[in-house]
Amino acid sequence: MRLAENLTGLQGQLRDGTYRMQKYYDFTILEPKKRLVHAAQYRDRVVLHCVCDEVLAPIVQRHVIYDNAACLTGRGTHYAMDRLSGFMRRHYRQYGIQGYCLKLDIASFFASIDHRVLKDRLKRIVRDRDVLELLYRVINSHHTEGSQGRGLPLGNQTSQMFAVLYLDRVDRLIKEKLRCGAYIRYMDDLILLHHDRSFLVEALAQIRAVVEDELNLELNRKTQITPLRRGVDFIGWRFFLTDTGKVIRKLKTKTKVRFLRRFKNMQEKYRRGEMDIPDVKRSLAGYRGHLIHGHTYRLRSKVMKELVLKRSAK
C-alpha cells in the first residue's frame, strides 16, 4: 500500500549516502545440511536485489572466467554438469580412462571470507565511488561470530556475487598460469582433471599457497587427488567415465536420500491438505526437470510407481 512512498524514501537515502542496513534476522535450515541463515529485512532485500541485477552482476560477469559456473546469466548447476562432462569426454579422446581428478573445497567458505581482501578486489573493478561505498556498507553489516572482519551472510543475494568474485584469483592461477583447460568451479567446489598426477600435486601446492596466503582461507579435508576411474563428485552428482568414453551421471547417495525425503514430505503435506494436485504436479515437474540431467530413469520410475496421494479422514 505504501510502495511508492517506501521506494522514494530508499532512493533519497541512497542519493544522500544515509542508507544503512537494518539488523538481520536469523533462522536455521536443515537441507542440504544444517546452516544458520542471516536474512536481511525486506527493505534491504529490495536494495540488494536491485544492486545485484543492475550493477554488480554485469560487472562481475565481465571479469570472471567462462568456467566460473555459479549465479551468473547463462550459468548454473546444469551448465556446470555439462562442462564437466565435456571435459571428461575430451580427456577420454586424448588419454583414455587413465587420469586423475583434483577436487578442492574451501573450509567454511562464506563464514571465512576476509572483508579486507574482498573490498580490495571490488575496488579494482567497480569504478563508481558511490556504488563502492554502498557495497562496503553491505559487507560491514555482518561479521562471523567471534571473528571481526570476516564472513558473509548466507541470506544476502550480494553474498553470492561476492563469493563468485572472491576466488577469481584461484581461477586465474589455474587457467592462465597452470594452463589447465579441464577446470570447472561452482562457488567453492573446484574440479581439475589431468592425465599426470604430478601436475595436480604441484597445482595443489600452488593453489593452497594462494588460498592461504592471499585469500586467508583454508582447504578442508575433502580436498584430494583421486583416479578418474573412481568417479568425480561434484554438486550433488557423481560422474563416471566408462571404458567406451561415455559419461554416466548419477545422484550421490546423500542427494538421493534427500530427494526421497522431500518426496515423502510432499505426500504428507497433501494428506494434511497443505498441498493440492496442481501443487503436487508443479513439485514433480521441478524434480523431474533436475533429474533428467542425469541417468536417473530407474529412480524416477520408482518414485512415480510408488506415488500414492491420500487425504486424511479429518
PDB file of C-alpha atoms in Angstrom:
ATOM      1  CA  MET A   1       0.000   0.000   0.000  1.00  0.00           C
ATOM      2  CA  ARG A   2       2.947   2.355   0.622  1.00  0.00           C
ATOM      3  CA  LEU A   3       5.152   1.080  -2.204  1.00  0.00           C
ATOM      4  CA  ALA A   4       5.828   4.444  -3.900  1.00  0.00           C
ATOM      5  CA  GLU A   5       6.490   6.173  -0.573  1.00  0.00           C
ATOM      6  CA  ASN A   6       8.922   3.474   0.593  1.00  0.00           C
ATOM      7  CA  LEU A   7      10.806   3.342  -2.717  1.00  0.00           C
ATOM      8  CA  THR A   8      11.091   7.135  -2.785  1.00  0.00           C
ATOM      9  CA  GLY A   9      12.460   7.061   0.756  1.00  0.00           C
ATOM     10  CA  LEU A  10      15.057   4.450  -0.186  1.00  0.00           C
ATOM     11  CA  GLN A  11      16.002   6.457  -3.253  1.00  0.00           C
ATOM     12  CA  GLY A  12      16.601   9.544  -1.133  1.00  0.00           C
ATOM     13  CA  GLN A  13      18.749   7.645   1.371  1.00  0.00           C
ATOM     14  CA  LEU A  14      20.837   6.125  -1.416  1.00  0.00           C
ATOM     15  CA  ARG A  15      21.323   9.508  -3.080  1.00  0.00           C
ATOM     16  CA  ASP A  16      22.460  11.352   0.049  1.00  0.00           C
ATOM     17  CA  GLY A  17      24.518   8.426   1.417  1.00  0.00           C
ATOM     18  CA  THR A  18      22.480   7.899   4.594  1.00  0.00           C
ATOM     19  CA  TYR A  19      21.228   4.399   3.723  1.00  0.00           C
ATOM     20  CA  ARG A  20      22.200   1.756   6.286  1.00  0.00           C
ATOM     21  CA  MET A  21      21.370  -1.944   6.502  1.00  0.00           C
ATOM     22  CA  GLN A  22      18.916  -2.893   9.234  1.00  0.00           C
ATOM     23  CA  LYS A  23      19.546  -5.713  11.685  1.00  0.00           C
ATOM     24  CA  TYR A  24      19.461  -9.236  10.245  1.00  0.00           C
ATOM     25  CA  TYR A  25      17.073 -11.906  11.487  1.00  0.00           C
ATOM     26  CA  ASP A  26      18.361 -15.459  11.857  1.00  0.00           C
ATOM     27  CA  PHE A  27      16.891 -18.885  11.186  1.00  0.00           C
ATOM     28  CA  THR A  28      18.262 -22.387  10.627  1.00  0.00           C
ATOM     29  CA  ILE A  29      17.787 -24.557   7.533  1.00  0.00           C
ATOM     30  CA  LEU A  30      18.409 -28.315   7.511  1.00  0.00           C
ATOM     31  CA  GLU A  31      18.646 -29.004   3.752  1.00  0.00           C
ATOM     32  CA  PRO A  32      21.016 -29.795   2.130  1.00  0.00           C
ATOM     33  CA  LYS A  33      22.756 -29.559   5.508  1.00  0.00           C
ATOM     34  CA  LYS A  34      22.290 -27.620   8.729  1.00  0.00           C
ATOM     35  CA  ARG A  35      23.115 -23.954   8.230  1.00  0.00           C
ATOM     36  CA  LEU A  36      22.431 -20.710  10.063  1.00  0.00           C
ATOM     37  CA  VAL A  37      20.980 -18.142   7.664  1.00  0.00           C
ATOM     38  CA  HIS A  38      21.215 -14.404   8.358  1.00  0.00           C
ATOM     39  CA  ALA A  39      18.413 -12.783   6.344  1.00  0.00           C
ATOM     40  CA  ALA A  40      18.093  -9.081   5.582  1.00  0.00           C
ATOM     41  CA  GLN A  41      14.918  -7.114   6.260  1.00  0.00           C
ATOM     42  CA  TYR A  42      12.546  -6.754   3.323  1.00  0.00           C
ATOM     43  CA  ARG A  43      13.528  -3.148   2.506  1.00  0.00           C
ATOM     44  CA  ASP A  44      17.179  -4.169   2.406  1.00  0.00           C
ATOM     45  CA  ARG A  45      16.439  -7.142   0.149  1.00  0.00           C
ATOM     46  CA  VAL A  46      14.855  -4.729  -2.323  1.00  0.00           C
ATOM     47  CA  VAL A  47      18.065  -2.692  -2.403  1.00  0.00           C
ATOM     48  CA  LEU A  48      20.367  -5.724  -2.631  1.00  0.00           C
ATOM     49  CA  HIS A  49      18.262  -7.292  -5.394  1.00  0.00           C
ATOM     50  CA  CYS A  50      18.495  -4.096  -7.429  1.00  0.00           C
ATOM     51  CA  VAL A  51      22.232  -3.700  -6.803  1.00  0.00           C
ATOM     52  CA  CYS A  52      22.940  -7.298  -7.860  1.00  0.00           C
ATOM     53  CA  ASP A  53      20.805  -7.356 -11.006  1.00  0.00           C
ATOM     54  CA  GLU A  54      21.520  -3.863 -12.317  1.00  0.00           C
ATOM     55  CA  VAL A  55      25.063  -3.136 -11.145  1.00  0.00           C
ATOM     56  CA  LEU A  56      27.100  -5.940  -9.591  1.00  0.00           C
ATOM     57  CA  ALA A  57      26.231  -8.941 -11.790  1.00  0.00           C
ATOM     58  CA  PRO A  58      27.068  -7.207 -15.124  1.00  0.00           C
ATOM     59  CA  ILE A  59      30.430  -6.065 -13.720  1.00  0.00           C
ATOM     60  CA  VAL A  60      31.326  -9.454 -12.224  1.00  0.00           C
ATOM     61  CA  GLN A  61      30.269 -11.311 -15.388  1.00  0.00           C
ATOM     62  CA  ARG A  62      32.788  -9.304 -17.419  1.00  0.00           C
ATOM     63  CA  HIS A  63      35.680 -10.080 -15.056  1.00  0.00           C
ATOM     64  CA  VAL A  64      35.379 -13.799 -14.263  1.00  0.00           C
ATOM     65  CA  ILE A  65      36.388 -16.800 -16.350  1.00  0.00           C
ATOM     66  CA  TYR A  66      33.998 -18.739 -18.585  1.00  0.00           C
ATOM     67  CA  ASP A  67      34.118 -21.806 -16.327  1.00  0.00           C
ATOM     68  CA  ASN A  68      33.018 -19.974 -13.187  1.00  0.00           C
ATOM     69  CA  ALA A  69      29.588 -21.582 -13.181  1.00  0.00           C
ATOM     70  CA  ALA A  70      27.541 -20.141 -10.296  1.00  0.00           C
ATOM     71  CA  CYS A  71      24.943 -17.349 -10.137  1.00  0.00           C
ATOM     72  CA  LEU A  72      25.637 -15.656 -13.485  1.00  0.00           C
ATOM     73  CA  THR A  73      23.474 -15.286 -16.592  1.00  0.00           C
ATOM     74  CA  GLY A  74      23.591 -18.463 -18.660  1.00  0.00           C
ATOM     75  CA  ARG A  75      25.368 -20.393 -15.904  1.00  0.00           C
ATOM     76  CA  GLY A  76      24.160 -22.687 -13.117  1.00  0.00           C
ATOM     77  CA  THR A  77      24.286 -26.295 -11.940  1.00  0.00           C
ATOM     78  CA  HIS A  78      23.258 -27.810 -15.277  1.00  0.00           C
ATOM     79  CA  TYR A  79      25.822 -25.678 -17.095  1.00  0.00           C
ATOM     80  CA  ALA A  80      28.485 -26.907 -14.664  1.00  0.00           C
ATOM     81  CA  MET A  81      27.401 -30.535 -15.140  1.00  0.00           C
ATOM     82  CA  ASP A  82      27.591 -30.230 -18.926  1.00  0.00           C
ATOM     83  CA  ARG A  83      31.008 -28.567 -18.837  1.00  0.00           C
ATOM     84  CA  LEU A  84      32.478 -31.264 -16.584  1.00  0.00           C
ATOM     85  CA  SER A  85      31.007 -33.997 -18.784  1.00  0.00           C
ATOM     86  CA  GLY A  86      32.549 -32.313 -21.823  1.00  0.00           C
ATOM     87  CA  PHE A  87      35.950 -32.140 -20.131  1.00  0.00           C
ATOM     88  CA  MET A  88      35.744 -35.855 -19.273  1.00  0.00           C
ATOM     89  CA  ARG A  89      34.854 -36.832 -22.849  1.00  0.00           C
ATOM     90  CA  ARG A  90      37.695 -34.697 -24.196  1.00  0.00           C
ATOM     91  CA  HIS A  91      40.075 -36.320 -21.717  1.00  0.00           C
ATOM     92  CA  TYR A  92      38.975 -39.765 -22.918  1.00  0.00           C
ATOM     93  CA  ARG A  93      39.678 -38.881 -26.566  1.00  0.00           C
ATOM     94  CA  GLN A  94      43.244 -37.866 -25.651  1.00  0.00           C
ATOM     95  CA  TYR A  95      44.217 -40.217 -22.821  1.00  0.00           C
ATOM     96  CA  GLY A  96      41.501 -42.825 -22.443  1.00  0.00           C
ATOM     97  CA  ILE A  97      40.213 -43.605 -18.971  1.00  0.00           C
ATOM     98  CA  GLN A  98      43.635 -43.104 -17.347  1.00  0.00           C
ATOM     99  CA  GLY A  99      43.912 -39.851 -15.455  1.00  0.00           C
ATOM    100  CA  TYR A 100      43.274 -38.074 -12.195  1.00  0.00           C
ATOM    101  CA  CYS A 101      40.890 -35.608 -10.610  1.00  0.00           C
ATOM    102  CA  LEU A 102      41.812 -32.898  -8.116  1.00  0.00           C
ATOM    103  CA  LYS A 103      38.803 -31.854  -6.076  1.00  0.00           C
ATOM    104  CA  LEU A 104      39.179 -28.761  -3.905  1.00  0.00           C
ATOM    105  CA  ASP A 105      36.796 -27.479  -1.269  1.00  0.00           C
ATOM    106  CA  ILE A 106      37.096 -24.415   0.965  1.00  0.00           C
ATOM    107  CA  ALA A 107      36.568 -24.812   4.711  1.00  0.00           C
ATOM    108  CA  SER A 108      33.591 -22.717   5.964  1.00  0.00           C
ATOM    109  CA  PHE A 109      33.751 -20.604   2.811  1.00  0.00           C
ATOM    110  CA  PHE A 110      31.141 -17.899   3.434  1.00  0.00           C
ATOM    111  CA  ALA A 111      31.959 -17.603   7.128  1.00  0.00           C
ATOM    112  CA  SER A 112      35.695 -17.203   6.404  1.00  0.00           C
ATOM    113  CA  ILE A 113      35.727 -14.612   3.600  1.00  0.00           C
ATOM    114  CA  ASP A 114      38.067 -11.766   4.570  1.00  0.00           C
ATOM    115  CA  HIS A 115      36.392  -8.349   4.252  1.00  0.00           C
ATOM    116  CA  ARG A 116      39.656  -6.577   3.510  1.00  0.00           C
ATOM    117  CA  VAL A 117      40.549  -8.915   0.641  1.00  0.00           C
ATOM    118  CA  LEU A 118      37.033  -8.691  -0.792  1.00  0.00           C
ATOM    119  CA  LYS A 119      36.983  -4.890  -0.659  1.00  0.00           C
ATOM    120  CA  ASP A 120      40.351  -4.712  -2.376  1.00  0.00           C
ATOM    121  CA  ARG A 121      39.049  -6.929  -5.177  1.00  0.00           C
ATOM    122  CA  LEU A 122      35.889  -4.838  -5.580  1.00  0.00           C
ATOM    123  CA  LYS A 123      37.940  -1.627  -5.677  1.00  0.00           C
ATOM    124  CA  ARG A 124      39.717  -2.909  -8.772  1.00  0.00           C
ATOM    125  CA  ILE A 125      36.572  -3.498 -10.838  1.00  0.00           C
ATOM    126  CA  VAL A 126      33.928  -1.064  -9.501  1.00  0.00           C
ATOM    127  CA  ARG A 127      34.651   2.468 -10.729  1.00  0.00           C
ATOM    128  CA  ASP A 128      31.667   4.318  -9.258  1.00  0.00           C
ATOM    129  CA  ARG A 129      32.619   5.638  -5.809  1.00  0.00           C
ATOM    130  CA  ASP A 130      29.020   5.760  -4.520  1.00  0.00           C
ATOM    131  CA  VAL A 131      28.356   2.158  -5.541  1.00  0.00           C
ATOM    132  CA  LEU A 132      31.633   1.058  -3.977  1.00  0.00           C
ATOM    133  CA  GLU A 133      30.766   2.759  -0.674  1.00  0.00           C
ATOM    134  CA  LEU A 134      27.353   1.075  -0.700  1.00  0.00           C
ATOM    135  CA  LEU A 135      28.955  -2.353  -1.254  1.00  0.00           C
ATOM    136  CA  TYR A 136      31.397  -1.678   1.588  1.00  0.00           C
ATOM    137  CA  ARG A 137      28.470  -0.917   3.920  1.00  0.00           C
ATOM    138  CA  VAL A 138      26.784  -4.161   2.918  1.00  0.00           C
ATOM    139  CA  ILE A 139      29.999  -6.094   3.650  1.00  0.00           C
ATOM    140  CA  ASN A 140      30.452  -4.355   7.010  1.00  0.00           C
ATOM    141  CA  SER A 141      26.872  -5.147   8.048  1.00  0.00           C
ATOM    142  CA  HIS A 142      27.787  -8.710   9.074  1.00  0.00           C
ATOM    143  CA  HIS A 143      30.688 -10.428  10.823  1.00  0.00           C
ATOM    144  CA  THR A 144      31.091 -14.096  11.685  1.00  0.00           C
ATOM    145  CA  GLU A 145      30.624 -14.516  15.417  1.00  0.00           C
ATOM    146  CA  GLY A 146      33.955 -14.247  17.183  1.00  0.00           C
ATOM    147  CA  SER A 147      35.775 -13.181  14.026  1.00  0.00           C
ATOM    148  CA  GLN A 148      35.713  -9.448  13.298  1.00  0.00           C
ATOM    149  CA  GLY A 149      36.274  -8.530   9.650  1.00  0.00           C
ATOM    150  CA  ARG A 150      35.277 -11.941   8.293  1.00  0.00           C
ATOM    151  CA  GLY A 151      32.195 -13.631   6.924  1.00  0.00           C
ATOM    152  CA  LEU A 152      29.248 -13.010   4.599  1.00  0.00           C
ATOM    153  CA  PRO A 153      25.597 -13.713   5.499  1.00  0.00           C
ATOM    154  CA  LEU A 154      24.123 -16.650   3.590  1.00  0.00           C
ATOM    155  CA  GLY A 155      20.802 -14.834   3.220  1.00  0.00           C
ATOM    156  CA  ASN A 156      22.097 -11.922   1.103  1.00  0.00           C
ATOM    157  CA  GLN A 157      21.937 -12.039  -2.682  1.00  0.00           C
ATOM    158  CA  THR A 158      25.106  -9.931  -2.769  1.00  0.00           C
ATOM    159  CA  SER A 159      26.938 -12.678  -0.851  1.00  0.00           C
ATOM    160  CA  GLN A 160      26.583 -14.970  -3.851  1.00  0.00           C
ATOM    161  CA  MET A 161      28.101 -12.379  -6.191  1.00  0.00           C
ATOM    162  CA  PHE A 162      30.912 -11.657  -3.736  1.00  0.00           C
ATOM    163  CA  ALA A 163      31.656 -15.398  -3.438  1.00  0.00           C
ATOM    164  CA  VAL A 164      31.757 -15.791  -7.228  1.00  0.00           C
ATOM    165  CA  LEU A 165      34.322 -12.989  -7.408  1.00  0.00           C
ATOM    166  CA  TYR A 166      36.391 -13.847  -4.318  1.00  0.00           C
ATOM    167  CA  LEU A 167      38.076 -16.965  -5.751  1.00  0.00           C
ATOM    168  CA  ASP A 168      38.776 -15.392  -9.149  1.00  0.00           C
ATOM    169  CA  ARG A 169      42.465 -15.221  -8.201  1.00  0.00           C
ATOM    170  CA  VAL A 170      42.464 -19.029  -7.964  1.00  0.00           C
ATOM    171  CA  ASP A 171      40.605 -19.328 -11.284  1.00  0.00           C
ATOM    172  CA  ARG A 172      43.235 -17.186 -12.995  1.00  0.00           C
ATOM    173  CA  LEU A 173      46.071 -19.194 -11.494  1.00  0.00           C
ATOM    174  CA  ILE A 174      44.626 -22.462 -12.790  1.00  0.00           C
ATOM    175  CA  LYS A 175      43.583 -21.254 -16.228  1.00  0.00           C
ATOM    176  CA  GLU A 176      46.306 -18.745 -17.090  1.00  0.00           C
ATOM    177  CA  LYS A 177      49.437 -19.833 -15.212  1.00  0.00           C
ATOM    178  CA  LEU A 178      48.959 -23.585 -14.828  1.00  0.00           C
ATOM    179  CA  ARG A 179      47.169 -23.752 -18.206  1.00  0.00           C
ATOM    180  CA  CYS A 180      44.738 -26.414 -17.036  1.00  0.00           C
ATOM    181  CA  GLY A 181      41.871 -26.390 -19.524  1.00  0.00           C
ATOM    182  CA  ALA A 182      39.781 -29.057 -17.788  1.00  0.00           C
ATOM    183  CA  TYR A 183      38.739 -26.925 -14.828  1.00  0.00           C
ATOM    184  CA  ILE A 184      35.278 -26.004 -13.533  1.00  0.00           C
ATOM    185  CA  ARG A 185      34.187 -24.141 -10.391  1.00  0.00           C
ATOM    186  CA  TYR A 186      30.782 -23.873  -8.778  1.00  0.00           C
ATOM    187  CA  MET A 187      31.063 -21.450  -5.842  1.00  0.00           C
ATOM    188  CA  ASP A 188      33.679 -23.131  -3.570  1.00  0.00           C
ATOM    189  CA  ASP A 189      33.682 -26.550  -5.305  1.00  0.00           C
ATOM    190  CA  LEU A 190      36.637 -26.757  -7.707  1.00  0.00           C
ATOM    191  CA  ILE A 191      37.432 -29.641 -10.075  1.00  0.00           C
ATOM    192  CA  LEU A 192      40.622 -30.136 -12.146  1.00  0.00           C
ATOM    193  CA  LEU A 193      41.234 -33.069 -14.496  1.00  0.00           C
ATOM    194  CA  HIS A 194      44.662 -34.081 -15.806  1.00  0.00           C
ATOM    195  CA  HIS A 195      46.418 -37.180 -17.100  1.00  0.00           C
ATOM    196  CA  ASP A 196      49.533 -36.532 -14.958  1.00  0.00           C
ATOM    197  CA  ARG A 197      49.184 -36.887 -11.186  1.00  0.00           C
ATOM    198  CA  SER A 198      52.416 -34.987 -10.526  1.00  0.00           C
ATOM    199  CA  PHE A 199      50.934 -31.965 -12.348  1.00  0.00           C
ATOM    200  CA  LEU A 200      47.953 -31.987  -9.975  1.00  0.00           C
ATOM    201  CA  VAL A 201      50.242 -32.363  -6.938  1.00  0.00           C
ATOM    202  CA  GLU A 202      52.153 -29.246  -7.981  1.00  0.00           C
ATOM    203  CA  ALA A 203      48.912 -27.452  -8.850  1.00  0.00           C
ATOM    204  CA  LEU A 204      47.520 -28.231  -5.393  1.00  0.00           C
ATOM    205  CA  ALA A 205      50.637 -26.766  -3.732  1.00  0.00           C
ATOM    206  CA  GLN A 206      50.342 -23.514  -5.706  1.00  0.00           C
ATOM    207  CA  ILE A 207      46.589 -23.253  -5.167  1.00  0.00           C
ATOM    208  CA  ARG A 208      46.987 -23.855  -1.429  1.00  0.00           C
ATOM    209  CA  ALA A 209      49.564 -21.061  -1.246  1.00  0.00           C
ATOM    210  CA  VAL A 210      47.192 -18.585  -2.935  1.00  0.00           C
ATOM    211  CA  VAL A 211      44.184 -19.689  -0.875  1.00  0.00           C
ATOM    212  CA  GLU A 212      46.017 -19.423   2.441  1.00  0.00           C
ATOM    213  CA  ASP A 213      48.449 -16.539   1.873  1.00  0.00           C
ATOM    214  CA  GLU A 214      46.450 -14.200  -0.370  1.00  0.00           C
ATOM    215  CA  LEU A 215      42.800 -15.037   0.384  1.00  0.00           C
ATOM    216  CA  ASN A 216      43.167 -16.005   4.062  1.00  0.00           C
ATOM    217  CA  LEU A 217      41.139 -19.193   3.626  1.00  0.00           C
ATOM    218  CA  GLU A 218      41.839 -22.891   4.200  1.00  0.00           C
ATOM    219  CA  LEU A 219      41.215 -26.012   2.134  1.00  0.00           C
ATOM    220  CA  ASN A 220      39.223 -28.648   4.002  1.00  0.00           C
ATOM    221  CA  ARG A 221      39.663 -32.412   4.230  1.00  0.00           C
ATOM    222  CA  LYS A 222      37.502 -33.014   1.128  1.00  0.00           C
ATOM    223  CA  THR A 223      40.424 -31.732  -0.942  1.00  0.00           C
ATOM    224  CA  GLN A 224      42.112 -34.726  -2.561  1.00  0.00           C
ATOM    225  CA  ILE A 225      43.514 -36.261  -5.746  1.00  0.00           C
ATOM    226  CA  THR A 226      41.775 -39.432  -6.915  1.00  0.00           C
ATOM    227  CA  PRO A 227      41.976 -41.680 -10.005  1.00  0.00           C
ATOM    228  CA  LEU A 228      39.464 -40.645 -12.641  1.00  0.00           C
ATOM    229  CA  ARG A 229      38.171 -44.227 -12.941  1.00  0.00           C
ATOM    230  CA  ARG A 230      36.754 -43.952  -9.391  1.00  0.00           C
ATOM    231  CA  GLY A 231      34.407 -41.161 -10.449  1.00  0.00           C
ATOM    232  CA  VAL A 232      34.143 -37.448  -9.733  1.00  0.00           C
ATOM    233  CA  ASP A 233      31.909 -35.944  -7.019  1.00  0.00           C
ATOM    234  CA  PHE A 234      30.504 -32.562  -7.993  1.00  0.00           C
ATOM    235  CA  ILE A 235      27.450 -30.508  -6.914  1.00  0.00           C
ATOM    236  CA  GLY A 236      25.434 -33.474  -5.642  1.00  0.00           C
ATOM    237  CA  TRP A 237      26.210 -35.831  -8.534  1.00  0.00           C
ATOM    238  CA  ARG A 238      28.826 -38.491  -9.215  1.00  0.00           C
ATOM    239  CA  PHE A 239      30.314 -38.579 -12.725  1.00  0.00           C
ATOM    240  CA  PHE A 240      31.776 -41.802 -14.128  1.00  0.00           C
ATOM    241  CA  LEU A 241      33.823 -42.185 -17.309  1.00  0.00           C
ATOM    242  CA  THR A 242      33.215 -45.592 -18.905  1.00  0.00           C
ATOM    243  CA  ASP A 243      35.602 -47.679 -20.985  1.00  0.00           C
ATOM    244  CA  THR A 244      33.748 -46.537 -24.116  1.00  0.00           C
ATOM    245  CA  GLY A 245      34.084 -42.823 -23.322  1.00  0.00           C
ATOM    246  CA  LYS A 246      30.515 -42.321 -22.134  1.00  0.00           C
ATOM    247  CA  VAL A 247      29.949 -40.134 -19.084  1.00  0.00           C
ATOM    248  CA  ILE A 248      27.429 -41.522 -16.581  1.00  0.00           C
ATOM    249  CA  ARG A 249      25.863 -39.029 -14.150  1.00  0.00           C
ATOM    250  CA  LYS A 250      24.278 -40.494 -11.026  1.00  0.00           C
ATOM    251  CA  LEU A 251      22.884 -38.848  -7.935  1.00  0.00           C
ATOM    252  CA  LYS A 252      25.107 -39.167  -4.891  1.00  0.00           C
ATOM    253  CA  THR A 253      23.607 -41.333  -2.172  1.00  0.00           C
ATOM    254  CA  LYS A 254      23.091 -38.356   0.171  1.00  0.00           C
ATOM    255  CA  THR A 255      21.373 -36.399  -2.583  1.00  0.00           C
ATOM    256  CA  LYS A 256      19.129 -39.350  -3.418  1.00  0.00           C
ATOM    257  CA  VAL A 257      18.137 -39.797   0.234  1.00  0.00           C
ATOM    258  CA  ARG A 258      17.395 -36.078   0.478  1.00  0.00           C
ATOM    259  CA  PHE A 259      15.258 -36.215  -2.669  1.00  0.00           C
ATOM    260  CA  LEU A 260      13.230 -39.202  -1.415  1.00  0.00           C
ATOM    261  CA  ARG A 261      12.729 -37.465   1.937  1.00  0.00           C
ATOM    262  CA  ARG A 262      11.337 -34.391   0.181  1.00  0.00           C
ATOM    263  CA  PHE A 263       9.089 -36.612  -1.913  1.00  0.00           C
ATOM    264  CA  LYS A 264       7.603 -38.245   1.195  1.00  0.00           C
ATOM    265  CA  ASN A 265       7.216 -34.830   2.787  1.00  0.00           C
ATOM    266  CA  MET A 266       5.215 -33.712  -0.246  1.00  0.00           C
ATOM    267  CA  GLN A 267       2.904 -36.717   0.145  1.00  0.00           C
ATOM    268  CA  GLU A 268       2.422 -35.875   3.820  1.00  0.00           C
ATOM    269  CA  LYS A 269       1.558 -32.252   3.030  1.00  0.00           C
ATOM    270  CA  TYR A 270      -1.036 -33.423   0.525  1.00  0.00           C
ATOM    271  CA  ARG A 271      -2.514 -35.782   3.127  1.00  0.00           C
ATOM    272  CA  ARG A 272      -2.874 -32.897   5.588  1.00  0.00           C
ATOM    273  CA  GLY A 273      -4.429 -30.652   2.958  1.00  0.00           C
ATOM    274  CA  GLU A 274      -1.461 -28.258   2.775  1.00  0.00           C
ATOM    275  CA  MET A 275      -0.975 -29.038  -0.937  1.00  0.00           C
ATOM    276  CA  ASP A 276      -3.411 -29.757  -3.764  1.00  0.00           C
ATOM    277  CA  ILE A 277      -2.996 -31.594  -7.073  1.00  0.00           C
ATOM    278  CA  PRO A 278      -1.664 -28.569  -9.040  1.00  0.00           C
ATOM    279  CA  ASP A 279       0.935 -28.020  -6.272  1.00  0.00           C
ATOM    280  CA  VAL A 280       1.998 -31.681  -6.468  1.00  0.00           C
ATOM    281  CA  LYS A 281       2.270 -31.500 -10.255  1.00  0.00           C
ATOM    282  CA  ARG A 282       4.478 -28.412 -10.048  1.00  0.00           C
ATOM    283  CA  SER A 283       6.734 -30.068  -7.470  1.00  0.00           C
ATOM    284  CA  LEU A 284       7.047 -33.240  -9.557  1.00  0.00           C
ATOM    285  CA  ALA A 285       7.825 -31.178 -12.657  1.00  0.00           C
ATOM    286  CA  GLY A 286      10.573 -29.373 -10.772  1.00  0.00           C
ATOM    287  CA  TYR A 287      12.121 -32.635  -9.534  1.00  0.00           C
ATOM    288  CA  ARG A 288      11.900 -34.174 -12.998  1.00  0.00           C
ATOM    289  CA  GLY A 289      13.468 -31.081 -14.571  1.00  0.00           C
ATOM    290  CA  HIS A 290      16.540 -31.585 -12.419  1.00  0.00           C
ATOM    291  CA  LEU A 291      16.717 -35.383 -12.505  1.00  0.00           C
ATOM    292  CA  ILE A 292      16.549 -35.690 -16.313  1.00  0.00           C
ATOM    293  CA  HIS A 293      20.014 -34.139 -16.472  1.00  0.00           C
ATOM    294  CA  GLY A 294      21.433 -37.393 -15.114  1.00  0.00           C
ATOM    295  CA  HIS A 295      20.991 -41.136 -15.513  1.00  0.00           C
ATOM    296  CA  THR A 296      18.033 -41.391 -13.142  1.00  0.00           C
ATOM    297  CA  TYR A 297      15.418 -43.341 -15.121  1.00  0.00           C
ATOM    298  CA  ARG A 298      15.109 -46.084 -12.507  1.00  0.00           C
ATOM    299  CA  LEU A 299      14.803 -43.580  -9.677  1.00  0.00           C
ATOM    300  CA  ARG A 300      12.143 -41.565 -11.489  1.00  0.00           C
ATOM    301  CA  SER A 301      10.231 -44.749 -12.361  1.00  0.00           C
ATOM    302  CA  LYS A 302      10.385 -45.923  -8.746  1.00  0.00           C
ATOM    303  CA  VAL A 303       9.095 -42.600  -7.456  1.00  0.00           C
ATOM    304  CA  MET A 304       6.163 -42.453  -9.874  1.00  0.00           C
ATOM    305  CA  LYS A 305       5.304 -46.098  -9.314  1.00  0.00           C
ATOM    306  CA  GLU A 306       5.095 -45.572  -5.561  1.00  0.00           C
ATOM    307  CA  LEU A 307       3.243 -42.249  -5.784  1.00  0.00           C
ATOM    308  CA  VAL A 308       0.057 -42.562  -3.739  1.00  0.00           C
ATOM    309  CA  LEU A 309      -1.848 -39.437  -2.722  1.00  0.00           C
ATOM    310  CA  LYS A 310      -4.397 -39.729   0.075  1.00  0.00           C
ATOM    311  CA  ARG A 311      -6.277 -37.162   2.101  1.00  0.00           C
ATOM    312  CA  SER A 312      -6.657 -37.691   5.835  1.00  0.00           C
ATOM    313  CA  ALA A 313     -10.176 -38.546   7.006  1.00  0.00           C
ATOM    314  CA  LYS A 314     -10.243 -35.371   9.081  1.00  0.00           C
TER     315      LYS A 314
END
